[in-house]
């Protein structure tokens, strides 16, 4: 994207700043191994403002156990804030809210057990801490730290959702496609 900014007397820059940027450039591999019940994802993103090196975002493998049950292990987002769980590629131009940026769970290593039915979904996660500013020292656990460099030993998160209208696929995006059917969902989450 192209960014143009006008500010009064920025030291050393004058009044105008402009330039092109690739705000979110990511490389992702996903699929299944052995059979479709074993899925995986490995995703890296090129860091903004830090020389463009690639950081590991996701690295997980999951096994579908049948009847809507699934177990997932690796590095991914714990089931906490809904706004953060919507993919970066499905966000609006302004991206996420300030509240989300303060409390979001970031990426952590752990194990998750989830269940999904026609109208309900639930997930419970245990791992090495949540990456939010609002959670104190645990925030340093995100982005693939070494096992002996985490500020917390364990953390837990859980989320439940009830879909009372529409299809689950409608909630993968941050906003609805124009003219789509109504969809509604209520969720409750907690972390410690």
Short mmCIF file of C-alpha atoms in Angstrom, two decimals:
data_model
loop_
_atom_site.label_atom_id
_atom_site.label_comp_id
_atom_site.label_asym_id
_atom_site.label_seq_id
_atom_site.Cartn_x
_atom_site.Cartn_y
_atom_site.Cartn_z
CA UNK A 1 0.00 0.00 0.00
CA UNK A 2 0.99 3.62 -0.51
CA UNK A 3 1.04 5.83 2.60
CA UNK A 4 1.09 9.64 2.54
CA UNK A 5 1.27 11.68 5.75
CA UNK A 6 1.35 15.40 6.37
CA UNK A 7 2.55 16.61 9.76
CA UNK A 8 3.69 20.02 10.93
CA UNK A 9 7.47 20.32 11.05
CA UNK A 10 8.65 16.76 11.68
CA UNK A 11 12.34 17.11 12.73
CA UNK A 12 14.62 16.07 9.88
CA UNK A 13 11.75 15.14 7.56
CA UNK A 14 9.90 18.31 6.69
CA UNK A 15 6.11 18.28 6.59
CA UNK A 16 5.49 15.32 4.27
CA UNK A 17 6.28 11.64 4.68
CA UNK A 18 5.35 9.01 2.08
CA UNK A 19 6.24 5.58 0.84
CA UNK A 20 5.15 2.10 -0.23
CA UNK A 21 4.86 -0.86 2.15
CA UNK A 22 3.81 -4.49 2.25
CA UNK A 23 2.17 -4.38 5.66
CA UNK A 24 1.49 -8.11 5.96
CA UNK A 25 3.52 -10.40 3.72
CA UNK A 26 3.26 -14.03 4.79
CA UNK A 27 4.31 -17.40 3.44
CA UNK A 28 2.09 -20.35 4.38
CA UNK A 29 2.04 -24.09 3.80
CA UNK A 30 -0.92 -26.19 4.90
CA UNK A 31 -2.58 -29.45 4.08
CA UNK A 32 -2.87 -32.96 5.39
CA UNK A 33 -0.47 -35.82 6.07
CA UNK A 34 -1.22 -39.56 5.86
CA UNK A 35 -5.00 -38.98 5.61
CA UNK A 36 -7.37 -35.94 5.76
CA UNK A 37 -7.86 -36.34 9.52
CA UNK A 38 -4.22 -35.20 10.09
CA UNK A 39 -3.81 -31.51 9.14
CA UNK A 40 -0.91 -29.10 9.52
CA UNK A 41 0.07 -25.47 8.97
CA UNK A 42 3.44 -23.74 8.87
CA UNK A 43 3.24 -19.97 8.38
CA UNK A 44 5.90 -17.30 8.56
CA UNK A 45 5.61 -13.54 8.26
CA UNK A 46 8.15 -10.99 7.16
CA UNK A 47 8.69 -8.62 10.10
CA UNK A 48 7.62 -4.99 9.75
CA UNK A 49 10.28 -2.42 10.52
CA UNK A 50 12.93 -4.95 11.56
CA UNK A 51 14.81 -5.51 8.33
CA UNK A 52 12.31 -7.91 6.80
CA UNK A 53 13.47 -11.11 8.50
CA UNK A 54 10.92 -13.94 8.66
CA UNK A 55 9.36 -14.92 12.00
CA UNK A 56 7.45 -18.13 12.64
CA UNK A 57 3.71 -17.42 13.13
CA UNK A 58 2.12 -20.86 13.10
CA UNK A 59 3.59 -24.34 13.28
CA UNK A 60 1.02 -26.92 14.29
CA UNK A 61 -0.40 -30.34 13.55
CA UNK A 62 -3.97 -31.43 14.33
CA UNK A 63 -5.85 -34.71 14.44
CA UNK A 64 -9.60 -34.97 13.91
CA UNK A 65 -10.95 -37.57 16.35
CA UNK A 66 -14.45 -37.76 14.88
CA UNK A 67 -17.81 -36.45 16.13
CA UNK A 68 -16.50 -32.86 15.92
CA UNK A 69 -13.54 -33.44 18.29
CA UNK A 70 -10.07 -32.27 17.32
CA UNK A 71 -6.72 -32.05 19.11
CA UNK A 72 -4.07 -29.56 17.97
CA UNK A 73 -0.49 -29.12 19.20
CA UNK A 74 2.21 -26.60 18.30
CA UNK A 75 2.36 -22.80 17.98
CA UNK A 76 -0.90 -20.98 17.20
CA UNK A 77 -3.42 -18.53 18.72
CA UNK A 78 -5.13 -19.74 21.87
CA UNK A 79 -8.97 -19.62 21.83
CA UNK A 80 -9.49 -16.28 23.58
CA UNK A 81 -10.41 -13.03 21.79
CA UNK A 82 -12.71 -13.46 18.78
CA UNK A 83 -11.31 -10.40 17.01
CA UNK A 84 -7.80 -11.84 17.15
CA UNK A 85 -8.96 -15.28 15.96
CA UNK A 86 -10.18 -13.79 12.66
CA UNK A 87 -7.30 -14.13 10.17
CA UNK A 88 -5.16 -11.11 9.29
CA UNK A 89 -6.18 -11.60 5.68
CA UNK A 90 -9.87 -11.16 6.59
CA UNK A 91 -9.54 -7.89 8.55
CA UNK A 92 -10.87 -4.47 7.54
CA UNK A 93 -8.53 -1.68 6.44
CA UNK A 94 -8.15 -0.31 9.97
CA UNK A 95 -7.23 -3.79 11.20
CA UNK A 96 -8.00 -4.64 14.83
CA UNK A 97 -9.18 -2.46 17.74
CA UNK A 98 -7.00 -0.92 20.46
CA UNK A 99 -8.65 -3.16 23.08
CA UNK A 100 -7.71 -6.22 21.02
CA UNK A 101 -4.12 -5.05 20.67
CA UNK A 102 -3.81 -4.68 24.45
CA UNK A 103 -5.41 -7.99 25.44
CA UNK A 104 -4.89 -10.25 22.39
CA UNK A 105 -3.40 -13.65 22.98
CA UNK A 106 -0.76 -13.54 20.26
CA UNK A 107 0.97 -16.81 19.35
CA UNK A 108 1.85 -19.37 21.98
CA UNK A 109 2.92 -22.98 22.13
CA UNK A 110 0.48 -25.45 23.59
CA UNK A 111 -2.18 -28.08 23.08
CA UNK A 112 -5.85 -27.50 22.33
CA UNK A 113 -8.89 -29.75 22.44
CA UNK A 114 -11.86 -28.45 20.46
CA UNK A 115 -15.37 -29.59 19.61
CA UNK A 116 -17.70 -28.30 16.90
CA UNK A 117 -21.34 -29.14 16.16
CA UNK A 118 -23.98 -27.58 13.94
CA UNK A 119 -24.70 -24.75 16.40
CA UNK A 120 -22.01 -24.88 19.12
CA UNK A 121 -18.24 -24.85 19.35
CA UNK A 122 -15.93 -25.08 22.35
CA UNK A 123 -12.16 -25.10 22.76
CA UNK A 124 -9.83 -25.50 25.75
CA UNK A 125 -6.12 -24.73 25.53
CA UNK A 126 -3.10 -25.18 27.83
CA UNK A 127 0.30 -23.73 26.99
CA UNK A 128 3.26 -21.55 27.85
CA UNK A 129 1.51 -18.18 28.34
CA UNK A 130 -0.48 -15.63 26.36
CA UNK A 131 1.28 -12.90 24.39
CA UNK A 132 -0.86 -9.93 25.53
CA UNK A 133 0.45 -6.69 27.03
CA UNK A 134 -2.41 -6.92 29.53
CA UNK A 135 -1.14 -10.25 30.91
CA UNK A 136 2.15 -8.93 32.30
CA UNK A 137 5.35 -11.01 31.97
CA UNK A 138 3.59 -13.82 30.10
CA UNK A 139 3.49 -11.64 26.99
CA UNK A 140 7.10 -12.55 26.21
CA UNK A 141 6.15 -16.16 25.51
CA UNK A 142 4.87 -15.55 21.97
CA UNK A 143 6.77 -15.95 18.70
CA UNK A 144 8.57 -19.21 19.35
CA UNK A 145 10.84 -18.62 22.38
CA UNK A 146 13.19 -21.27 23.71
CA UNK A 147 11.64 -23.50 26.41
CA UNK A 148 13.87 -22.04 29.13
CA UNK A 149 13.19 -18.38 28.23
CA UNK A 150 9.48 -18.16 29.01
CA UNK A 151 8.23 -15.95 31.83
CA UNK A 152 5.44 -18.35 32.82
CA UNK A 153 5.28 -22.12 33.23
CA UNK A 154 1.69 -22.61 32.09
CA UNK A 155 -1.47 -20.78 31.03
CA UNK A 156 -5.02 -21.77 30.16
CA UNK A 157 -7.67 -20.38 27.84
CA UNK A 158 -11.14 -21.54 26.84
CA UNK A 159 -13.82 -20.27 24.48
CA UNK A 160 -17.37 -21.35 23.72
CA UNK A 161 -19.64 -20.06 20.96
CA UNK A 162 -23.32 -20.48 20.08
CA UNK A 163 -24.35 -19.82 16.48
CA UNK A 164 -28.04 -18.92 16.43
CA UNK A 165 -28.27 -17.95 12.75
CA UNK A 166 -26.27 -18.47 9.56
CA UNK A 167 -23.34 -20.76 8.79
CA UNK A 168 -19.98 -21.16 10.57
CA UNK A 169 -18.17 -20.19 7.35
CA UNK A 170 -19.66 -16.68 7.59
CA UNK A 171 -17.64 -16.03 10.77
CA UNK A 172 -14.25 -16.64 9.14
CA UNK A 173 -14.38 -13.07 7.79
CA UNK A 174 -14.51 -9.87 9.83
CA UNK A 175 -17.52 -8.56 7.90
CA UNK A 176 -20.27 -10.03 5.75
CA UNK A 177 -20.36 -10.10 1.99
CA UNK A 178 -22.96 -7.67 0.67
CA UNK A 179 -26.31 -9.39 0.19
CA UNK A 180 -25.42 -12.44 2.29
CA UNK A 181 -27.85 -14.09 4.70
CA UNK A 182 -28.01 -12.90 8.32
CA UNK A 183 -25.66 -14.68 10.74
CA UNK A 184 -25.41 -14.30 14.49
CA UNK A 185 -23.19 -15.75 17.17
CA UNK A 186 -22.55 -15.24 20.89
CA UNK A 187 -19.29 -16.27 22.53
CA UNK A 188 -17.72 -16.43 25.97
CA UNK A 189 -14.00 -16.80 26.70
CA UNK A 190 -11.63 -16.72 29.62
CA UNK A 191 -7.88 -16.96 30.19
CA UNK A 192 -5.55 -17.31 33.11
#
